[in-house]
């Protein structure tokens, strides 16, 4: 998961897309930063005129009014700059957030298995918020400081080139010394943010698995992990803080030394008669003017650190490519899809083969009950058929077309999965069935619910909230609801991974009925843990140890005394008895 070089590239591309707003921002920002430079110039002219004698009241009042106007004007410009900078930053950050969220959603199962939701939330939300703070608050301050320093240089050179030269040397030396400590601190910040992501990810995972962990008395282990993660956060935060304090000390020293130099230098220049009283006042005022922007940068330095760390991680995330490539262009014929495997094999990563030497054909429109011991590779086989993972050996054809050559959008449209664990969204019944597609009529939603055997919901209020306290569903009913979703999508191939949780006999009967409705006219693979749910299927496929043990007509196998299916059926009868 190597970063691709410049972590700011993605951000730069987004900013380039909003060029106009940023150009306007740069313009007002330059004006806003240059305005304070004029104040000391006015003071200088007043003082010099007054000390030279012969200045009328008018000569003093007019520059004084101008000074006042300047001060008020600068405040207005400063507010406008802050407003424009915040809007631009939010816009850019939101687009980055969108880009990242879309990218994460496109990544495959394997990625999501190894990255907890908590970690991803921290990345998509927390990291981007840091970037937004950086753009809105820090970038404008750094740019203002740059404009101020350059403007000062120009004014000073115009007054006396030697003063300008000294100022230049001072800025270069002080800048270099401060920047050196800055880079060091950025590295520390990256470590600190990853430590936080690990801590939050861990907490999220443990909260989700709370019931399992408690019932298995894994509490002490979980507490230890928490303590370890927290200790890592503490250590990383300490180093980051230390680096920050070093940086702060250097910048403060630079400011103080600068002010000292300006005082001593101007006193000396005044003594030798090289400059006027007005100019010495200007020099001291400029030295004081430098203080504020530099302190601002230091105060917001942790934002720079966080944002740089965040962009490194954003870039890392964006450079992860989905393992399943979407390069296909061939569409299988319309209607139910046949499945053909030749010498199909699969292994996760560099691991042992999970599936090997699978040769089989499932005709279009046939329904197959997939059974076998736990860990035998049933779910893995369905993942290959759904192309959640790519086959690593041999070939898999859907409707006669190699699965890799079918465009992913078409594949996802025509092949549907009913997972073991159905997620009910905190939304209305209608939205849970249509998955927020407003084009689907209420009539169709009711038909789908009825076909899934959820008559009560079909007759009821489609606006009732699910998941919340209004209507709550049992595990079996949740599966039925996912049938209704599939019913509306009308796919050509269905994979159903049966819920392992036991459902009550009444619900089981409803499930069976709904399944037999759903598989009509489509190819279907039903991964079954209860053999009783297989009464409606045409064929039986037994997979064990990653190989096909048996594949044939259900009725034939049922009648064959030597078949594995028959043996399993008898076993199930014995258990039930
Ligand atoms: P069950 O009946 O319990 O659902 P299954 O037949 O569906 O079992 P699979 O989930 O396909 O079995 O698992 C087959 C083997 O693959 C198991 O040994 C499992 O540990 C391994 N396995 C599953 N998923 C992964 C993964 N993402 N990475 C590595 N190994 C995996
Ligand atoms: Mg499984």
PDB file of C-alpha atoms in Angstrom, residues 52-298:
ATOM      1  CA  UNK A  52      10.867  68.925  10.449  1.00  0.00           C
ATOM      2  CA  UNK A  53       8.620  71.771  11.717  1.00  0.00           C
ATOM      3  CA  UNK A  54       6.264  73.825   9.572  1.00  0.00           C
ATOM      4  CA  UNK A  55       3.539  71.165   9.325  1.00  0.00           C
ATOM      5  CA  UNK A  56      -0.002  72.519   9.447  1.00  0.00           C
ATOM      6  CA  UNK A  57      -2.812  70.755  11.379  1.00  0.00           C
ATOM      7  CA  UNK A  58      -4.250  69.833   8.020  1.00  0.00           C
ATOM      8  CA  UNK A  59      -1.026  67.983   7.147  1.00  0.00           C
ATOM      9  CA  UNK A  60      -1.533  65.832  10.183  1.00  0.00           C
ATOM     10  CA  UNK A  61      -5.299  65.367  10.192  1.00  0.00           C
ATOM     11  CA  UNK A  62      -5.538  64.061   6.640  1.00  0.00           C
ATOM     12  CA  UNK A  63      -2.954  61.246   7.079  1.00  0.00           C
ATOM     13  CA  UNK A  64      -4.564  60.470  10.438  1.00  0.00           C
ATOM     14  CA  UNK A  65      -7.972  60.051   8.786  1.00  0.00           C
ATOM     15  CA  UNK A  66      -6.363  57.962   6.057  1.00  0.00           C
ATOM     16  CA  UNK A  67      -4.803  55.800   8.771  1.00  0.00           C
ATOM     17  CA  UNK A  68      -8.207  55.305  10.352  1.00  0.00           C
ATOM     18  CA  UNK A  69      -9.769  54.447   7.002  1.00  0.00           C
ATOM     19  CA  UNK A  70      -7.003  51.967   6.370  1.00  0.00           C
ATOM     20  CA  UNK A  71      -7.546  50.234   9.699  1.00  0.00           C
ATOM     21  CA  UNK A  72     -11.305  49.880   9.121  1.00  0.00           C
ATOM     22  CA  UNK A  73     -10.796  48.818   5.490  1.00  0.00           C
ATOM     23  CA  UNK A  74      -8.299  46.118   6.505  1.00  0.00           C
ATOM     24  CA  UNK A  75     -10.850  44.632   8.909  1.00  0.00           C
ATOM     25  CA  UNK A  76     -13.509  44.453   6.188  1.00  0.00           C
ATOM     26  CA  UNK A  77     -11.108  42.815   3.766  1.00  0.00           C
ATOM     27  CA  UNK A  78      -9.976  40.391   6.483  1.00  0.00           C
ATOM     28  CA  UNK A  79     -13.586  39.285   7.123  1.00  0.00           C
ATOM     29  CA  UNK A  80     -14.193  38.861   3.396  1.00  0.00           C
ATOM     30  CA  UNK A  81     -11.004  36.804   3.026  1.00  0.00           C
ATOM     31  CA  UNK A  82     -11.972  34.552   5.944  1.00  0.00           C
ATOM     32  CA  UNK A  83     -15.470  34.047   4.512  1.00  0.00           C
ATOM     33  CA  UNK A  84     -14.238  33.247   0.998  1.00  0.00           C
ATOM     34  CA  UNK A  85     -11.471  30.981   2.318  1.00  0.00           C
ATOM     35  CA  UNK A  86     -13.908  29.001   4.476  1.00  0.00           C
ATOM     36  CA  UNK A  87     -16.387  28.505   1.642  1.00  0.00           C
ATOM     37  CA  UNK A  88     -13.645  27.427  -0.762  1.00  0.00           C
ATOM     38  CA  UNK A  89     -12.155  25.073   1.798  1.00  0.00           C
ATOM     39  CA  UNK A  90     -15.500  23.422   2.555  1.00  0.00           C
ATOM     40  CA  UNK A  91     -16.263  23.003  -1.103  1.00  0.00           C
ATOM     41  CA  UNK A  92     -12.932  21.422  -1.898  1.00  0.00           C
ATOM     42  CA  UNK A  93     -12.966  19.257   1.212  1.00  0.00           C
ATOM     43  CA  UNK A  94     -16.480  18.037   0.452  1.00  0.00           C
ATOM     44  CA  UNK A  95     -15.462  17.060  -3.030  1.00  0.00           C
ATOM     45  CA  UNK A  96     -12.451  15.228  -1.631  1.00  0.00           C
ATOM     46  CA  UNK A  97     -14.706  13.479   0.885  1.00  0.00           C
ATOM     47  CA  UNK A  98     -17.029  12.439  -1.923  1.00  0.00           C
ATOM     48  CA  UNK A  99     -14.141  11.152  -4.012  1.00  0.00           C
ATOM     49  CA  UNK A 100     -12.790   9.156  -1.091  1.00  0.00           C
ATOM     50  CA  UNK A 101     -16.160   7.748  -0.010  1.00  0.00           C
ATOM     51  CA  UNK A 102     -16.892   6.676  -3.591  1.00  0.00           C
ATOM     52  CA  UNK A 103     -13.493   5.071  -3.865  1.00  0.00           C
ATOM     53  CA  UNK A 104     -13.877   3.165  -0.585  1.00  0.00           C
ATOM     54  CA  UNK A 105     -17.322   1.901  -1.621  1.00  0.00           C
ATOM     55  CA  UNK A 106     -15.846   0.649  -4.901  1.00  0.00           C
ATOM     56  CA  UNK A 107     -13.146  -1.348  -3.168  1.00  0.00           C
ATOM     57  CA  UNK A 108     -13.775  -5.042  -2.820  1.00  0.00           C
ATOM     58  CA  UNK A 109     -14.736  -7.341  -0.015  1.00  0.00           C
ATOM     59  CA  UNK A 110     -11.169  -8.205   0.889  1.00  0.00           C
ATOM     60  CA  UNK A 111     -10.396  -4.540   1.571  1.00  0.00           C
ATOM     61  CA  UNK A 112     -13.459  -4.135   3.772  1.00  0.00           C
ATOM     62  CA  UNK A 113     -12.647  -7.314   5.650  1.00  0.00           C
ATOM     63  CA  UNK A 114      -9.264  -5.870   6.657  1.00  0.00           C
ATOM     64  CA  UNK A 115     -10.425  -2.288   7.370  1.00  0.00           C
ATOM     65  CA  UNK A 116     -12.979  -1.745  10.126  1.00  0.00           C
ATOM     66  CA  UNK A 117     -15.822   0.747   9.573  1.00  0.00           C
ATOM     67  CA  UNK A 118     -14.465   2.854  12.472  1.00  0.00           C
ATOM     68  CA  UNK A 119     -11.114   3.214  10.745  1.00  0.00           C
ATOM     69  CA  UNK A 120     -12.757   4.163   7.460  1.00  0.00           C
ATOM     70  CA  UNK A 121     -14.985   6.747   9.162  1.00  0.00           C
ATOM     71  CA  UNK A 122     -11.907   8.263  10.759  1.00  0.00           C
ATOM     72  CA  UNK A 123     -10.271   8.432   7.351  1.00  0.00           C
ATOM     73  CA  UNK A 124     -13.153   9.682   5.248  1.00  0.00           C
ATOM     74  CA  UNK A 125     -14.443  12.112   7.857  1.00  0.00           C
ATOM     75  CA  UNK A 126     -11.706  12.922  10.387  1.00  0.00           C
ATOM     76  CA  UNK A 127      -8.865  13.177   7.910  1.00  0.00           C
ATOM     77  CA  UNK A 128     -10.803  15.305   5.465  1.00  0.00           C
ATOM     78  CA  UNK A 129     -11.902  17.643   8.271  1.00  0.00           C
ATOM     79  CA  UNK A 130      -8.208  18.205   9.036  1.00  0.00           C
ATOM     80  CA  UNK A 131      -7.607  19.004   5.378  1.00  0.00           C
ATOM     81  CA  UNK A 132     -10.553  21.408   5.362  1.00  0.00           C
ATOM     82  CA  UNK A 133      -9.253  23.204   8.491  1.00  0.00           C
ATOM     83  CA  UNK A 134      -5.896  23.451   6.838  1.00  0.00           C
ATOM     84  CA  UNK A 135      -7.241  24.932   3.622  1.00  0.00           C
ATOM     85  CA  UNK A 136      -9.582  27.364   5.322  1.00  0.00           C
ATOM     86  CA  UNK A 137      -7.440  28.566   8.196  1.00  0.00           C
ATOM     87  CA  UNK A 138      -3.787  27.878   7.587  1.00  0.00           C
ATOM     88  CA  UNK A 139      -3.282  28.341   3.868  1.00  0.00           C
ATOM     89  CA  UNK A 140      -4.703  31.876   3.982  1.00  0.00           C
ATOM     90  CA  UNK A 141      -2.515  32.747   6.952  1.00  0.00           C
ATOM     91  CA  UNK A 142       0.629  31.388   5.318  1.00  0.00           C
ATOM     92  CA  UNK A 143      -0.185  33.163   2.060  1.00  0.00           C
ATOM     93  CA  UNK A 144      -0.925  36.434   3.920  1.00  0.00           C
ATOM     94  CA  UNK A 145       2.372  36.138   5.751  1.00  0.00           C
ATOM     95  CA  UNK A 146       4.178  35.578   2.451  1.00  0.00           C
ATOM     96  CA  UNK A 147       2.541  38.645   0.893  1.00  0.00           C
ATOM     97  CA  UNK A 148       3.321  40.719   3.999  1.00  0.00           C
ATOM     98  CA  UNK A 149       6.989  39.700   4.048  1.00  0.00           C
ATOM     99  CA  UNK A 150       7.443  40.349   0.303  1.00  0.00           C
ATOM    100  CA  UNK A 151       5.672  43.705   0.597  1.00  0.00           C
ATOM    101  CA  UNK A 152       7.881  44.706   3.506  1.00  0.00           C
ATOM    102  CA  UNK A 153      10.941  43.789   1.517  1.00  0.00           C
ATOM    103  CA  UNK A 154       9.861  46.009  -1.376  1.00  0.00           C
ATOM    104  CA  UNK A 155       9.115  48.978   0.938  1.00  0.00           C
ATOM    105  CA  UNK A 156      12.403  48.581   2.803  1.00  0.00           C
ATOM    106  CA  UNK A 157      14.474  48.378  -0.396  1.00  0.00           C
ATOM    107  CA  UNK A 158      12.750  51.540  -1.612  1.00  0.00           C
ATOM    108  CA  UNK A 159      13.709  53.337   1.605  1.00  0.00           C
ATOM    109  CA  UNK A 160      17.295  52.092   1.720  1.00  0.00           C
ATOM    110  CA  UNK A 161      18.594  49.035  -0.099  1.00  0.00           C
ATOM    111  CA  UNK A 162      20.918  48.122   2.793  1.00  0.00           C
ATOM    112  CA  UNK A 163      18.009  47.838   5.198  1.00  0.00           C
ATOM    113  CA  UNK A 164      16.236  45.712   2.573  1.00  0.00           C
ATOM    114  CA  UNK A 165      19.264  43.417   2.281  1.00  0.00           C
ATOM    115  CA  UNK A 166      19.507  42.915   6.064  1.00  0.00           C
ATOM    116  CA  UNK A 167      15.799  42.116   6.210  1.00  0.00           C
ATOM    117  CA  UNK A 168      16.199  39.571   3.410  1.00  0.00           C
ATOM    118  CA  UNK A 169      19.076  37.787   5.165  1.00  0.00           C
ATOM    119  CA  UNK A 170      17.085  37.714   8.398  1.00  0.00           C
ATOM    120  CA  UNK A 171      13.996  36.184   6.726  1.00  0.00           C
ATOM    121  CA  UNK A 172      16.004  33.485   4.927  1.00  0.00           C
ATOM    122  CA  UNK A 173      17.973  32.397   8.014  1.00  0.00           C
ATOM    123  CA  UNK A 174      14.965  32.443  10.376  1.00  0.00           C
ATOM    124  CA  UNK A 175      12.758  30.667   7.807  1.00  0.00           C
ATOM    125  CA  UNK A 176      15.248  27.866   7.189  1.00  0.00           C
ATOM    126  CA  UNK A 177      15.784  27.197  10.879  1.00  0.00           C
ATOM    127  CA  UNK A 178      12.037  26.983  11.543  1.00  0.00           C
ATOM    128  CA  UNK A 179      11.278  24.804   8.525  1.00  0.00           C
ATOM    129  CA  UNK A 180      13.849  22.206   9.536  1.00  0.00           C
ATOM    130  CA  UNK A 181      12.011  21.470  12.770  1.00  0.00           C
ATOM    131  CA  UNK A 182       8.683  21.504  10.944  1.00  0.00           C
ATOM    132  CA  UNK A 183       9.430  18.498   8.705  1.00  0.00           C
ATOM    133  CA  UNK A 184      10.507  16.509  11.697  1.00  0.00           C
ATOM    134  CA  UNK A 185       7.209  17.280  13.398  1.00  0.00           C
ATOM    135  CA  UNK A 186       5.154  16.204  10.370  1.00  0.00           C
ATOM    136  CA  UNK A 187       6.531  12.642  10.564  1.00  0.00           C
ATOM    137  CA  UNK A 188       5.508  12.487  14.211  1.00  0.00           C
ATOM    138  CA  UNK A 189       2.021  13.628  13.315  1.00  0.00           C
ATOM    139  CA  UNK A 190       1.513  10.837  10.777  1.00  0.00           C
ATOM    140  CA  UNK A 191       2.335   8.288  13.494  1.00  0.00           C
ATOM    141  CA  UNK A 192      -0.022   9.975  15.927  1.00  0.00           C
ATOM    142  CA  UNK A 193      -2.977   9.920  13.539  1.00  0.00           C
ATOM    143  CA  UNK A 194      -2.489   6.236  12.621  1.00  0.00           C
ATOM    144  CA  UNK A 195      -2.338   5.394  16.321  1.00  0.00           C
ATOM    145  CA  UNK A 196      -5.702   7.141  16.771  1.00  0.00           C
ATOM    146  CA  UNK A 197      -7.213   5.354  13.766  1.00  0.00           C
ATOM    147  CA  UNK A 198      -6.150   2.006  15.248  1.00  0.00           C
ATOM    148  CA  UNK A 199      -7.604   2.896  18.640  1.00  0.00           C
ATOM    149  CA  UNK A 200     -10.976   4.013  17.207  1.00  0.00           C
ATOM    150  CA  UNK A 201     -11.104   1.070  14.803  1.00  0.00           C
ATOM    151  CA  UNK A 202     -10.523  -1.297  17.713  1.00  0.00           C
ATOM    152  CA  UNK A 203     -13.218   0.311  19.866  1.00  0.00           C
ATOM    153  CA  UNK A 204     -15.723   0.164  17.027  1.00  0.00           C
ATOM    154  CA  UNK A 205     -14.969  -3.494  16.335  1.00  0.00           C
ATOM    155  CA  UNK A 206     -15.280  -4.433  19.990  1.00  0.00           C
ATOM    156  CA  UNK A 207     -18.542  -2.566  20.426  1.00  0.00           C
ATOM    157  CA  UNK A 208     -20.010  -4.331  17.396  1.00  0.00           C
ATOM    158  CA  UNK A 209     -18.886  -7.700  18.695  1.00  0.00           C
ATOM    159  CA  UNK A 210     -19.918  -6.814  22.247  1.00  0.00           C
ATOM    160  CA  UNK A 211     -22.323  -9.675  22.714  1.00  0.00           C
ATOM    161  CA  UNK A 212     -19.937 -12.330  21.405  1.00  0.00           C
ATOM    162  CA  UNK A 213     -17.052 -10.987  23.424  1.00  0.00           C
ATOM    163  CA  UNK A 214     -19.028 -10.799  26.654  1.00  0.00           C
ATOM    164  CA  UNK A 215     -20.526 -14.244  26.322  1.00  0.00           C
ATOM    165  CA  UNK A 216     -17.101 -15.707  25.568  1.00  0.00           C
ATOM    166  CA  UNK A 217     -15.559 -13.853  28.489  1.00  0.00           C
ATOM    167  CA  UNK A 218     -13.012 -12.157  26.271  1.00  0.00           C
ATOM    168  CA  UNK A 219     -13.276  -9.009  28.414  1.00  0.00           C
ATOM    169  CA  UNK A 220      -9.754  -9.017  29.884  1.00  0.00           C
ATOM    170  CA  UNK A 221      -8.190  -9.589  26.470  1.00  0.00           C
ATOM    171  CA  UNK A 222     -10.233  -6.752  24.986  1.00  0.00           C
ATOM    172  CA  UNK A 223      -9.223  -4.454  27.859  1.00  0.00           C
ATOM    173  CA  UNK A 224      -5.575  -5.283  27.253  1.00  0.00           C
ATOM    174  CA  UNK A 225      -5.846  -4.478  23.579  1.00  0.00           C
ATOM    175  CA  UNK A 226      -7.508  -1.194  24.512  1.00  0.00           C
ATOM    176  CA  UNK A 227      -4.733  -0.356  26.968  1.00  0.00           C
ATOM    177  CA  UNK A 228      -2.057  -1.229  24.402  1.00  0.00           C
ATOM    178  CA  UNK A 229      -3.687   0.913  21.727  1.00  0.00           C
ATOM    179  CA  UNK A 230      -4.113   3.794  24.166  1.00  0.00           C
ATOM    180  CA  UNK A 231      -0.463   3.513  25.211  1.00  0.00           C
ATOM    181  CA  UNK A 232       0.557   3.719  21.550  1.00  0.00           C
ATOM    182  CA  UNK A 233      -1.563   6.872  21.171  1.00  0.00           C
ATOM    183  CA  UNK A 234       0.069   8.389  24.260  1.00  0.00           C
ATOM    184  CA  UNK A 235       3.603   7.651  23.041  1.00  0.00           C
ATOM    185  CA  UNK A 236       2.904   9.002  19.563  1.00  0.00           C
ATOM    186  CA  UNK A 237       1.195  12.123  20.977  1.00  0.00           C
ATOM    187  CA  UNK A 238       4.141  12.793  23.272  1.00  0.00           C
ATOM    188  CA  UNK A 239       6.650  12.738  20.400  1.00  0.00           C
ATOM    189  CA  UNK A 240       4.367  14.917  18.282  1.00  0.00           C
ATOM    190  CA  UNK A 241       3.952  17.453  21.116  1.00  0.00           C
ATOM    191  CA  UNK A 242       7.694  17.542  21.721  1.00  0.00           C
ATOM    192  CA  UNK A 243       8.372  18.211  18.043  1.00  0.00           C
ATOM    193  CA  UNK A 244       5.782  20.987  18.122  1.00  0.00           C
ATOM    194  CA  UNK A 245       7.328  22.674  21.165  1.00  0.00           C
ATOM    195  CA  UNK A 246      10.760  22.604  19.482  1.00  0.00           C
ATOM    196  CA  UNK A 247       9.280  24.308  16.456  1.00  0.00           C
ATOM    197  CA  UNK A 248       7.434  26.879  18.581  1.00  0.00           C
ATOM    198  CA  UNK A 249      10.609  27.758  20.507  1.00  0.00           C
ATOM    199  CA  UNK A 250      12.532  28.362  17.312  1.00  0.00           C
ATOM    200  CA  UNK A 251       9.937  30.633  15.813  1.00  0.00           C
ATOM    201  CA  UNK A 252       9.575  32.629  19.045  1.00  0.00           C
ATOM    202  CA  UNK A 253      13.353  33.078  19.193  1.00  0.00           C
ATOM    203  CA  UNK A 254      13.366  34.247  15.588  1.00  0.00           C
ATOM    204  CA  UNK A 255      10.647  36.841  16.315  1.00  0.00           C
ATOM    205  CA  UNK A 256      12.382  38.159  19.413  1.00  0.00           C
ATOM    206  CA  UNK A 257      15.786  38.346  17.750  1.00  0.00           C
ATOM    207  CA  UNK A 258      14.193  40.144  14.787  1.00  0.00           C
ATOM    208  CA  UNK A 259      12.599  42.745  17.044  1.00  0.00           C
ATOM    209  CA  UNK A 260      15.916  43.231  18.901  1.00  0.00           C
ATOM    210  CA  UNK A 261      17.797  43.678  15.636  1.00  0.00           C
ATOM    211  CA  UNK A 262      15.251  46.209  14.391  1.00  0.00           C
ATOM    212  CA  UNK A 263      15.520  48.258  17.628  1.00  0.00           C
ATOM    213  CA  UNK A 264      19.319  48.233  17.822  1.00  0.00           C
ATOM    214  CA  UNK A 265      19.750  48.718  14.073  1.00  0.00           C
ATOM    215  CA  UNK A 266      17.379  51.666  13.818  1.00  0.00           C
ATOM    216  CA  UNK A 267      18.860  53.358  16.918  1.00  0.00           C
ATOM    217  CA  UNK A 268      22.267  53.083  15.321  1.00  0.00           C
ATOM    218  CA  UNK A 269      21.045  54.298  11.924  1.00  0.00           C
ATOM    219  CA  UNK A 270      19.315  57.259  13.582  1.00  0.00           C
ATOM    220  CA  UNK A 271      22.534  58.081  15.452  1.00  0.00           C
ATOM    221  CA  UNK A 272      24.592  58.101  12.294  1.00  0.00           C
ATOM    222  CA  UNK A 273      21.950  60.214  10.614  1.00  0.00           C
ATOM    223  CA  UNK A 274      21.294  57.644   7.893  1.00  0.00           C
ATOM    224  CA  UNK A 275      17.537  57.559   8.523  1.00  0.00           C
ATOM    225  CA  UNK A 276      14.878  59.882   9.863  1.00  0.00           C
ATOM    226  CA  UNK A 277      12.895  59.444  13.098  1.00  0.00           C
ATOM    227  CA  UNK A 278       9.890  58.468  10.971  1.00  0.00           C
ATOM    228  CA  UNK A 279      11.842  55.635   9.349  1.00  0.00           C
ATOM    229  CA  UNK A 280      13.020  54.228  12.676  1.00  0.00           C
ATOM    230  CA  UNK A 281       9.392  54.167  13.809  1.00  0.00           C
ATOM    231  CA  UNK A 282       8.486  52.337  10.598  1.00  0.00           C
ATOM    232  CA  UNK A 283      11.221  49.733  11.122  1.00  0.00           C
ATOM    233  CA  UNK A 284      10.043  48.955  14.648  1.00  0.00           C
ATOM    234  CA  UNK A 285       6.406  48.877  13.545  1.00  0.00           C
ATOM    235  CA  UNK A 286       7.264  46.432  10.740  1.00  0.00           C
ATOM    236  CA  UNK A 287       9.140  44.189  13.162  1.00  0.00           C
ATOM    237  CA  UNK A 288       6.009  44.169  15.342  1.00  0.00           C
ATOM    238  CA  UNK A 289       3.785  43.524  12.313  1.00  0.00           C
ATOM    239  CA  UNK A 290       5.731  40.322  11.547  1.00  0.00           C
ATOM    240  CA  UNK A 291       4.941  38.897  14.943  1.00  0.00           C
ATOM    241  CA  UNK A 292       1.213  38.265  14.457  1.00  0.00           C
ATOM    242  CA  UNK A 293       1.249  36.220  11.224  1.00  0.00           C
ATOM    243  CA  UNK A 294       4.212  34.134  12.375  1.00  0.00           C
ATOM    244  CA  UNK A 295       2.511  33.365  15.670  1.00  0.00           C
ATOM    245  CA  UNK A 296      -0.658  32.488  13.792  1.00  0.00           C
ATOM    246  CA  UNK A 297       1.230  29.967  11.714  1.00  0.00           C
ATOM    247  CA  UNK A 298       2.756  28.418  14.814  1.00  0.00           C
TER     248      UNK A 298
END
